[in-house]
PDB file of C-alpha atoms and ligand atoms in Angstrom:
ATOM      1  CA  MET A   1      48.537 -13.797-100.905  1.00  0.00           C
ATOM      2  CA  ASN A   2      47.491 -16.465 -98.661  1.00  0.00           C
ATOM      3  CA  LEU A   3      48.215 -20.082 -99.578  1.00  0.00           C
ATOM      4  CA  THR A   4      47.490 -23.764 -98.354  1.00  0.00           C
ATOM      5  CA  LEU A   5      50.691 -25.796 -98.688  1.00  0.00           C
ATOM      6  CA  LYS A   6      50.391 -29.560 -98.559  1.00  0.00           C
ATOM      7  CA  ILE A   7      53.861 -31.033 -98.032  1.00  0.00           C
ATOM      8  CA  TRP A   8      55.494 -34.330 -97.657  1.00  0.00           C
ATOM      9  CA  ARG A   9      56.978 -34.903 -94.451  1.00  0.00           C
ATOM     10  CA  GLN A  10      59.411 -38.036 -93.692  1.00  0.00           C
ATOM     11  CA  ALA A  11      61.632 -38.059 -90.827  1.00  0.00           C
ATOM     12  CA  ASP A  12      64.122 -40.346 -92.562  1.00  0.00           C
ATOM     13  CA  ALA A  13      64.954 -42.824 -94.962  1.00  0.00           C
ATOM     14  CA  THR A  14      63.355 -45.411 -92.914  1.00  0.00           C
ATOM     15  CA  SER A  15      60.446 -43.821 -91.631  1.00  0.00           C
ATOM     16  CA  ALA A  16      56.977 -43.794 -93.440  1.00  0.00           C
ATOM     17  CA  GLY A  17      56.055 -40.304 -94.685  1.00  0.00           C
ATOM     18  CA  ALA A  18      52.775 -38.637 -95.195  1.00  0.00           C
ATOM     19  CA  MET A  19      51.539 -35.601 -96.341  1.00  0.00           C
ATOM     20  CA  HIS A  20      50.842 -32.239 -93.952  1.00  0.00           C
ATOM     21  CA  THR A  21      48.744 -29.373 -94.494  1.00  0.00           C
ATOM     22  CA  TYR A  22      50.080 -25.715 -93.754  1.00  0.00           C
ATOM     23  CA  PRO A  23      48.482 -22.422 -93.994  1.00  0.00           C
ATOM     24  CA  LEU A  24      50.869 -19.561 -94.976  1.00  0.00           C
ATOM     25  CA  GLU A  25      49.834 -16.021 -94.867  1.00  0.00           C
ATOM     26  CA  GLY A  26      51.821 -13.051 -95.838  1.00  0.00           C
ATOM     27  CA  VAL A  27      53.607 -14.328 -99.143  1.00  0.00           C
ATOM     28  CA  SER A  28      54.518 -12.052-101.627  1.00  0.00           C
ATOM     29  CA  GLU A  29      54.575 -12.273-105.200  1.00  0.00           C
ATOM     30  CA  ASP A  30      58.077 -11.101-105.618  1.00  0.00           C
ATOM     31  CA  MET A  31      59.291 -14.070-103.134  1.00  0.00           C
ATOM     32  CA  SER A  32      60.951 -16.987-104.898  1.00  0.00           C
ATOM     33  CA  PHE A  33      59.515 -20.664-103.956  1.00  0.00           C
ATOM     34  CA  LEU A  34      62.300 -21.238-101.791  1.00  0.00           C
ATOM     35  CA  GLU A  35      61.809 -18.150-100.153  1.00  0.00           C
ATOM     36  CA  MET A  36      58.533 -19.197 -99.744  1.00  0.00           C
ATOM     37  CA  LEU A  37      59.516 -22.040 -98.067  1.00  0.00           C
ATOM     38  CA  ASP A  38      62.017 -20.138 -95.857  1.00  0.00           C
ATOM     39  CA  LEU A  39      59.219 -17.963 -94.761  1.00  0.00           C
ATOM     40  CA  LEU A  40      57.121 -21.206 -93.604  1.00  0.00           C
ATOM     41  CA  ASN A  41      60.289 -22.539 -91.676  1.00  0.00           C
ATOM     42  CA  GLU A  42      60.581 -19.177 -89.774  1.00  0.00           C
ATOM     43  CA  LYS A  43      57.064 -19.478 -88.855  1.00  0.00           C
ATOM     44  CA  LEU A  44      57.552 -23.107 -87.919  1.00  0.00           C
ATOM     45  CA  VAL A  45      60.555 -22.501 -85.618  1.00  0.00           C
ATOM     46  CA  THR A  46      58.905 -19.797 -83.792  1.00  0.00           C
ATOM     47  CA  HIS A  47      56.170 -22.170 -82.848  1.00  0.00           C
ATOM     48  CA  GLY A  48      58.768 -24.621 -81.938  1.00  0.00           C
ATOM     49  CA  GLU A  49      58.224 -27.240 -85.054  1.00  0.00           C
ATOM     50  CA  GLU A  50      60.646 -28.840 -87.055  1.00  0.00           C
ATOM     51  CA  PRO A  51      61.201 -26.719 -90.146  1.00  0.00           C
ATOM     52  CA  VAL A  52      60.794 -28.650 -93.457  1.00  0.00           C
ATOM     53  CA  ALA A  53      63.899 -29.959 -94.670  1.00  0.00           C
ATOM     54  CA  PHE A  54      64.424 -29.016 -98.601  1.00  0.00           C
ATOM     55  CA  ASP A  55      67.748 -29.004-100.764  1.00  0.00           C
ATOM     56  CA  SER A  56      69.075 -25.591-102.250  1.00  0.00           C
ATOM     57  CA  ASP A  57      72.695 -24.335-102.706  1.00  0.00           C
ATOM     58  CA  CYS A  58      73.239 -21.355-105.433  1.00  0.00           C
ATOM     59  CA  ARG A  59      69.522 -20.217-105.591  1.00  0.00           C
ATOM     60  CA  GLU A  60      70.586 -18.829-109.133  1.00  0.00           C
ATOM     61  CA  GLY A  61      69.517 -21.819-111.226  1.00  0.00           C
ATOM     62  CA  ILE A  62      72.937 -23.187-111.682  1.00  0.00           C
ATOM     63  CA  CYS A  63      73.849 -25.825-109.283  1.00  0.00           C
ATOM     64  CA  GLY A  64      70.881 -28.346-109.291  1.00  0.00           C
ATOM     65  CA  MET A  65      70.495 -29.006-106.026  1.00  0.00           C
ATOM     66  CA  CYS A  66      66.807 -27.492-105.759  1.00  0.00           C
ATOM     67  CA  SER A  67      64.546 -30.303-106.693  1.00  0.00           C
ATOM     68  CA  LEU A  68      60.717 -29.939-105.652  1.00  0.00           C
ATOM     69  CA  MET A  69      57.651 -31.314-107.189  1.00  0.00           C
ATOM     70  CA  ILE A  70      55.336 -28.865-107.524  1.00  0.00           C
ATOM     71  CA  ASN A  71      51.694 -29.607-108.160  1.00  0.00           C
ATOM     72  CA  GLY A  72      52.808 -33.000-109.645  1.00  0.00           C
ATOM     73  CA  GLN A  73      55.438 -31.108-111.609  1.00  0.00           C
ATOM     74  CA  ALA A  74      58.994 -31.385-111.620  1.00  0.00           C
ATOM     75  CA  HIS A  75      60.230 -27.777-110.623  1.00  0.00           C
ATOM     76  CA  GLY A  76      56.761 -26.631-110.961  1.00  0.00           C
ATOM     77  CA  PRO A  77      54.477 -24.734-113.734  1.00  0.00           C
ATOM     78  CA  GLU A  78      57.338 -22.839-115.362  1.00  0.00           C
ATOM     79  CA  VAL A  79      60.436 -24.014-117.447  1.00  0.00           C
ATOM     80  CA  THR A  80      62.771 -23.190-114.686  1.00  0.00           C
ATOM     81  CA  THR A  81      64.518 -24.394-111.673  1.00  0.00           C
ATOM     82  CA  THR A  82      62.533 -24.289-108.054  1.00  0.00           C
ATOM     83  CA  CYS A  83      64.574 -21.546-106.790  1.00  0.00           C
ATOM     84  CA  GLN A  84      64.195 -19.481-109.875  1.00  0.00           C
ATOM     85  CA  LEU A  85      60.254 -20.183-109.778  1.00  0.00           C
ATOM     86  CA  HIS A  86      58.605 -17.132-108.314  1.00  0.00           C
ATOM     87  CA  MET A  87      55.291 -16.974-106.316  1.00  0.00           C
ATOM     88  CA  ARG A  88      53.824 -14.561-108.995  1.00  0.00           C
ATOM     89  CA  SER A  89      52.931 -17.918-110.917  1.00  0.00           C
ATOM     90  CA  PHE A  90      50.543 -18.662-108.157  1.00  0.00           C
ATOM     91  CA  SER A  91      47.428 -16.819-107.085  1.00  0.00           C
ATOM     92  CA  ASP A  92      46.139 -16.174-103.920  1.00  0.00           C
ATOM     93  CA  GLY A  93      44.090 -18.583-102.178  1.00  0.00           C
ATOM     94  CA  ASP A  94      45.691 -21.313-103.934  1.00  0.00           C
ATOM     95  CA  THR A  95      46.762 -24.839-102.488  1.00  0.00           C
ATOM     96  CA  ILE A  96      50.117 -26.191-103.458  1.00  0.00           C
ATOM     97  CA  THR A  97      51.297 -29.400-103.097  1.00  0.00           C
ATOM     98  CA  ILE A  98      55.151 -30.198-102.761  1.00  0.00           C
ATOM     99  CA  GLU A  99      56.651 -33.294-102.914  1.00  0.00           C
ATOM    100  CA  PRO A 100      60.466 -34.944-103.087  1.00  0.00           C
ATOM    101  CA  TRP A 101      61.299 -36.472-106.617  1.00  0.00           C
ATOM    102  CA  ARG A 102      59.648 -39.824-106.503  1.00  0.00           C
ATOM    103  CA  ALA A 103      62.298 -42.454-108.390  1.00  0.00           C
ATOM    104  CA  ASP A 104      63.569 -45.523-106.654  1.00  0.00           C
ATOM    105  CA  PRO A 105      67.309 -44.721-107.211  1.00  0.00           C
ATOM    106  CA  PHE A 106      66.283 -41.151-105.860  1.00  0.00           C
ATOM    107  CA  PRO A 107      65.460 -42.520-101.835  1.00  0.00           C
ATOM    108  CA  VAL A 108      64.299 -39.862 -99.798  1.00  0.00           C
ATOM    109  CA  VAL A 109      66.760 -38.589 -97.206  1.00  0.00           C
ATOM    110  CA  LYS A 110      64.359 -36.309 -94.973  1.00  0.00           C
ATOM    111  CA  ASP A 111      60.952 -34.553 -95.755  1.00  0.00           C
ATOM    112  CA  LEU A 112      61.789 -32.912 -99.590  1.00  0.00           C
ATOM    113  CA  ILE A 113      65.431 -34.044 -99.581  1.00  0.00           C
ATOM    114  CA  VAL A 114      66.460 -36.999-101.856  1.00  0.00           C
ATOM    115  CA  ASP A 115      69.996 -38.643-102.384  1.00  0.00           C
ATOM    116  CA  ARG A 116      70.878 -38.142-106.097  1.00  0.00           C
ATOM    117  CA  SER A 117      74.464 -39.709-105.814  1.00  0.00           C
ATOM    118  CA  ALA A 118      73.449 -42.055-108.509  1.00  0.00           C
ATOM    119  CA  PHE A 119      74.100 -39.267-110.756  1.00  0.00           C
ATOM    120  CA  ASP A 120      77.376 -38.705-109.314  1.00  0.00           C
ATOM    121  CA  ARG A 121      78.233 -42.545-109.699  1.00  0.00           C
ATOM    122  CA  ILE A 122      76.964 -42.563-113.609  1.00  0.00           C
ATOM    123  CA  ILE A 123      79.222 -39.709-114.095  1.00  0.00           C
ATOM    124  CA  GLN A 124      82.133 -41.235-112.306  1.00  0.00           C
ATOM    125  CA  ASN A 125      81.967 -44.353-114.165  1.00  0.00           C
ATOM    126  CA  GLY A 126      82.340 -42.166-117.393  1.00  0.00           C
ATOM    127  CA  GLY A 127      86.035 -42.054-116.172  1.00  0.00           C
ATOM    128  CA  TYR A 128      88.468 -39.764-117.706  1.00  0.00           C
ATOM    129  CA  ILE A 129      89.322 -37.886-121.165  1.00  0.00           C
ATOM    130  CA  SER A 130      92.687 -38.424-122.410  1.00  0.00           C
ATOM    131  CA  ALA A 131      93.800 -34.588-122.126  1.00  0.00           C
ATOM    132  CA  ASN A 132      97.380 -33.535-121.050  1.00  0.00           C
ATOM    133  CA  THR A 133      97.837 -32.012-117.805  1.00  0.00           C
ATOM    134  CA  GLY A 134      99.749 -28.800-117.071  1.00  0.00           C
ATOM    135  CA  SER A 135      98.841 -25.166-117.996  1.00  0.00           C
ATOM    136  CA  ALA A 136      95.648 -24.698-119.824  1.00  0.00           C
ATOM    137  CA  PRO A 137      96.361 -25.535-123.896  1.00  0.00           C
ATOM    138  CA  GLU A 138      95.821 -22.193-126.088  1.00  0.00           C
ATOM    139  CA  ALA A 139      92.234 -22.280-126.901  1.00  0.00           C
ATOM    140  CA  ASN A 140      92.462 -22.744-130.902  1.00  0.00           C
ATOM    141  CA  SER A 141      94.779 -25.547-130.751  1.00  0.00           C
ATOM    142  CA  VAL A 142      91.995 -27.910-131.041  1.00  0.00           C
ATOM    143  CA  PRO A 143      89.548 -26.772-133.516  1.00  0.00           C
ATOM    144  CA  ALA A 144      86.077 -27.839-133.188  1.00  0.00           C
ATOM    145  CA  PRO A 145      83.568 -26.936-135.923  1.00  0.00           C
ATOM    146  CA  ARG A 146      81.373 -24.203-134.812  1.00  0.00           C
ATOM    147  CA  ASP A 147      77.983 -25.950-134.892  1.00  0.00           C
ATOM    148  CA  LYS A 148      79.579 -29.054-132.651  1.00  0.00           C
ATOM    149  CA  ALA A 149      81.075 -26.771-130.266  1.00  0.00           C
ATOM    150  CA  MET A 150      77.530 -25.008-129.888  1.00  0.00           C
ATOM    151  CA  ARG A 151      76.103 -28.008-129.144  1.00  0.00           C
ATOM    152  CA  ALA A 152      78.471 -29.541-126.831  1.00  0.00           C
ATOM    153  CA  PHE A 153      77.914 -26.151-125.087  1.00  0.00           C
ATOM    154  CA  ASN A 154      74.018 -26.328-125.015  1.00  0.00           C
ATOM    155  CA  VAL A 155      74.044 -30.072-123.576  1.00  0.00           C
ATOM    156  CA  ALA A 156      76.844 -29.261-120.936  1.00  0.00           C
ATOM    157  CA  THR A 157      74.303 -26.880-119.411  1.00  0.00           C
ATOM    158  CA  CYS A 158      72.508 -29.813-117.888  1.00  0.00           C
ATOM    159  CA  ILE A 159      72.767 -29.381-114.204  1.00  0.00           C
ATOM    160  CA  GLY A 160      72.067 -32.632-112.848  1.00  0.00           C
ATOM    161  CA  CYS A 161      69.108 -31.705-111.125  1.00  0.00           C
ATOM    162  CA  GLY A 162      66.912 -35.106-111.776  1.00  0.00           C
ATOM    163  CA  ALA A 163      63.736 -33.273-112.773  1.00  0.00           C
ATOM    164  CA  CYS A 164      63.833 -35.514-115.958  1.00  0.00           C
ATOM    165  CA  VAL A 165      64.008 -38.718-113.918  1.00  0.00           C
ATOM    166  CA  ALA A 166      61.214 -37.524-111.589  1.00  0.00           C
ATOM    167  CA  ALA A 167      59.181 -36.491-114.751  1.00  0.00           C
ATOM    168  CA  CYS A 168      59.505 -39.405-116.307  1.00  0.00           C
ATOM    169  CA  PRO A 169      56.817 -42.467-115.746  1.00  0.00           C
ATOM    170  CA  ASN A 170      59.877 -45.020-116.267  1.00  0.00           C
ATOM    171  CA  GLY A 171      61.955 -43.067-113.971  1.00  0.00           C
ATOM    172  CA  SER A 172      64.689 -43.105-116.506  1.00  0.00           C
ATOM    173  CA  ALA A 173      67.618 -41.042-116.555  1.00  0.00           C
ATOM    174  CA  SER A 174      68.170 -41.052-120.230  1.00  0.00           C
ATOM    175  CA  LEU A 175      68.026 -37.397-120.806  1.00  0.00           C
ATOM    176  CA  PHE A 176      70.558 -36.667-118.499  1.00  0.00           C
ATOM    177  CA  LEU A 177      72.713 -39.545-119.732  1.00  0.00           C
ATOM    178  CA  GLY A 178      72.183 -38.298-123.337  1.00  0.00           C
ATOM    179  CA  ALA A 179      73.391 -34.770-122.221  1.00  0.00           C
ATOM    180  CA  LYS A 180      76.419 -35.656-120.639  1.00  0.00           C
ATOM    181  CA  ILE A 181      77.367 -38.415-123.762  1.00  0.00           C
ATOM    182  CA  THR A 182      76.795 -35.739-126.366  1.00  0.00           C
ATOM    183  CA  HIS A 183      78.506 -32.823-124.707  1.00  0.00           C
ATOM    184  CA  LEU A 184      81.910 -35.068-124.941  1.00  0.00           C
ATOM    185  CA  GLY A 185      81.159 -36.909-127.823  1.00  0.00           C
ATOM    186  CA  GLU A 186      80.611 -33.987-129.715  1.00  0.00           C
ATOM    187  CA  LEU A 187      84.171 -32.553-128.952  1.00  0.00           C
ATOM    188  CA  PRO A 188      87.302 -33.549-130.378  1.00  0.00           C
ATOM    189  CA  GLN A 189      88.796 -34.067-126.601  1.00  0.00           C
ATOM    190  CA  GLY A 190      86.029 -36.837-125.878  1.00  0.00           C
ATOM    191  CA  GLN A 191      86.819 -39.030-129.157  1.00  0.00           C
ATOM    192  CA  PRO A 192      89.584 -41.220-127.462  1.00  0.00           C
ATOM    193  CA  GLU A 193      87.183 -42.733-124.902  1.00  0.00           C
ATOM    194  CA  ARG A 194      83.872 -41.857-126.510  1.00  0.00           C
ATOM    195  CA  TYR A 195      82.608 -45.458-126.888  1.00  0.00           C
ATOM    196  CA  SER A 196      83.939 -47.143-124.196  1.00  0.00           C
ATOM    197  CA  ARG A 197      82.443 -44.309-121.814  1.00  0.00           C
ATOM    198  CA  VAL A 198      78.881 -44.638-123.117  1.00  0.00           C
ATOM    199  CA  SER A 199      79.118 -48.290-122.446  1.00  0.00           C
ATOM    200  CA  THR A 200      80.326 -48.127-118.712  1.00  0.00           C
ATOM    201  CA  MET A 201      77.881 -45.104-118.185  1.00  0.00           C
ATOM    202  CA  VAL A 202      74.746 -46.947-119.462  1.00  0.00           C
ATOM    203  CA  ALA A 203      75.999 -50.125-117.635  1.00  0.00           C
ATOM    204  CA  GLN A 204      75.845 -47.843-114.170  1.00  0.00           C
ATOM    205  CA  HIS A 205      72.544 -46.184-115.267  1.00  0.00           C
ATOM    206  CA  ASP A 206      70.922 -49.641-115.568  1.00  0.00           C
ATOM    207  CA  HIS A 207      72.612 -50.631-112.206  1.00  0.00           C
ATOM    208  CA  GLU A 208      71.212 -47.976-110.182  1.00  0.00           C
ATOM    209  CA  GLY A 209      67.817 -48.859-110.969  1.00  0.00           C
ATOM    210  CA  PHE A 210      66.698 -46.087-113.592  1.00  0.00           C
ATOM    211  CA  GLY A 211      64.116 -47.204-116.315  1.00  0.00           C
ATOM    212  CA  GLY A 212      64.396 -47.431-119.738  1.00  0.00           C
ATOM    213  CA  CYS A 213      63.344 -44.772-122.440  1.00  0.00           C
ATOM    214  CA  THR A 214      59.942 -45.006-124.235  1.00  0.00           C
ATOM    215  CA  ASN A 215      60.063 -41.783-125.788  1.00  0.00           C
ATOM    216  CA  ILE A 216      57.495 -40.034-123.964  1.00  0.00           C
ATOM    217  CA  GLY A 217      59.359 -36.972-123.748  1.00  0.00           C
ATOM    218  CA  GLU A 218      58.021 -35.694-120.105  1.00  0.00           C
ATOM    219  CA  CYS A 219      61.879 -35.249-119.352  1.00  0.00           C
ATOM    220  CA  ALA A 220      62.436 -32.675-122.048  1.00  0.00           C
ATOM    221  CA  ALA A 221      59.024 -30.889-121.046  1.00  0.00           C
ATOM    222  CA  ALA A 222      60.302 -30.749-117.524  1.00  0.00           C
ATOM    223  CA  CYS A 223      63.980 -29.875-117.912  1.00  0.00           C
ATOM    224  CA  PRO A 224      65.003 -26.536-116.518  1.00  0.00           C
ATOM    225  CA  LYS A 225      67.870 -26.235-119.247  1.00  0.00           C
ATOM    226  CA  GLU A 226      65.870 -27.227-122.356  1.00  0.00           C
ATOM    227  CA  ILE A 227      68.066 -30.055-123.076  1.00  0.00           C
ATOM    228  CA  PRO A 228      66.330 -31.627-126.171  1.00  0.00           C
ATOM    229  CA  LEU A 229      65.179 -34.949-126.631  1.00  0.00           C
ATOM    230  CA  ASP A 230      67.500 -36.216-129.561  1.00  0.00           C
ATOM    231  CA  VAL A 231      70.584 -36.335-127.023  1.00  0.00           C
ATOM    232  CA  ILE A 232      68.721 -39.400-126.439  1.00  0.00           C
ATOM    233  CA  SER A 233      69.030 -40.732-129.923  1.00  0.00           C
ATOM    234  CA  GLN A 234      72.807 -39.699-129.672  1.00  0.00           C
ATOM    235  CA  LEU A 235      73.133 -42.149-126.723  1.00  0.00           C
ATOM    236  CA  ASN A 236      71.734 -44.941-128.592  1.00  0.00           C
ATOM    237  CA  LYS A 237      73.499 -44.737-131.685  1.00  0.00           C
ATOM    238  CA  ASP A 238      77.121 -44.284-129.748  1.00  0.00           C
ATOM    239  CA  LEU A 239      75.831 -47.490-127.674  1.00  0.00           C
ATOM    240  CA  ARG A 240      75.081 -49.373-130.821  1.00  0.00           C
ATOM    241  CA  THR A 241      78.519 -48.144-132.072  1.00  0.00           C
ATOM    242  CA  ALA A 242      80.050 -49.244-128.662  1.00  0.00           C
ATOM    243  CA  ILE A 243      78.476 -52.738-128.966  1.00  0.00           C
ATOM    244  CA  LYS A 244      79.681 -52.925-132.321  1.00  0.00           C
ATOM    245  CA  GLN A 245      83.427 -52.208-131.292  1.00  0.00           C
ATOM    246  CA  GLY A 246      83.041 -54.713-128.302  1.00  0.00           C
ATOM    247  CA  HIS A 247      83.166 -52.371-125.724  1.00  0.00           C
TER     248      HIS A 247
HETATM  249  S1  SF4 B 301      68.724 -33.033-118.332  1.00  0.00           S
HETATM  250 FE1  SF4 B 301      67.671 -31.491-117.550  1.00  0.00          FE
HETATM  251  S2  SF4 B 301      66.127 -32.388-116.293  1.00  0.00           S
HETATM  252 FE2  SF4 B 301      67.655 -33.653-116.507  1.00  0.00          FE
HETATM  253  S3  SF4 B 301      69.607 -33.382-114.774  1.00  0.00           S
HETATM  254 FE3  SF4 B 301      69.952 -32.188-116.657  1.00  0.00          FE
HETATM  255  S4  SF4 B 301      69.070 -30.229-116.086  1.00  0.00           S
HETATM  256 FE4  SF4 B 301      68.170 -31.360-114.903  1.00  0.00          FE
HETATM  257  S1  FES B 302      69.386 -23.848-105.724  1.00  0.00           S
HETATM  258 FE1  FES B 302      71.183 -24.242-107.510  1.00  0.00          FE
HETATM  259  S2  FES B 302      69.713 -24.510-108.969  1.00  0.00           S
HETATM  260 FE2  FES B 302      68.364 -24.048-107.864  1.00  0.00          FE
END
């Protein structure tokens, strides 16, 4: 198929950016979205032009590196990561607009790459869990009820991609934060630091400049791992308890 791509180009964090238009021919519907961009970059390099910078690593939907706003939707029209999106979701003759995540705490590094280290700092501020070091304990020595273990597992699938932030009109990272709080808060191993953890992580979230949640729900709609909106309720409940306990 033949496409017209409108892509955000920005030389570095301090330069002004702009949309650039590129026609691209010979795209197979079996290509992933990133393979389509690889094809564009091959053509740009062949013509002596600067390739488009974009993030990727695993290309299997597990690392969270790929992060593109495609036609105004985080990760594009399917509930999946950009690397798992395939060109069969588009049609011959389409114009596709490709932008980086737009959020103040995710500054553009170059073209489509943003700096998401704010997420790392939120995780770092969560600190540690009290667990003995040494060889792995026998799995059944710390029983966890099945429903709690399943919920912890489901929210642990958050890959930290940042689509929830990009989709949110407030630029809130509440879905990401709620996933991390719920993951450890459901398990016995996460209990000793449960409330101090929520307090320090929320403080870092706000310090980074992420906005507040106003229950719009775009985050959950955009999330490639289908993290449910109710993790934000869990986050607020745990924060209320943390405040009562003086954390
Ligand atoms: S909650 Fe979903 S959208 Fe947000 S960072 Fe995690 S996987 Fe990505
Ligand atoms: S490149 Fe790893 S999730 Fe897309």
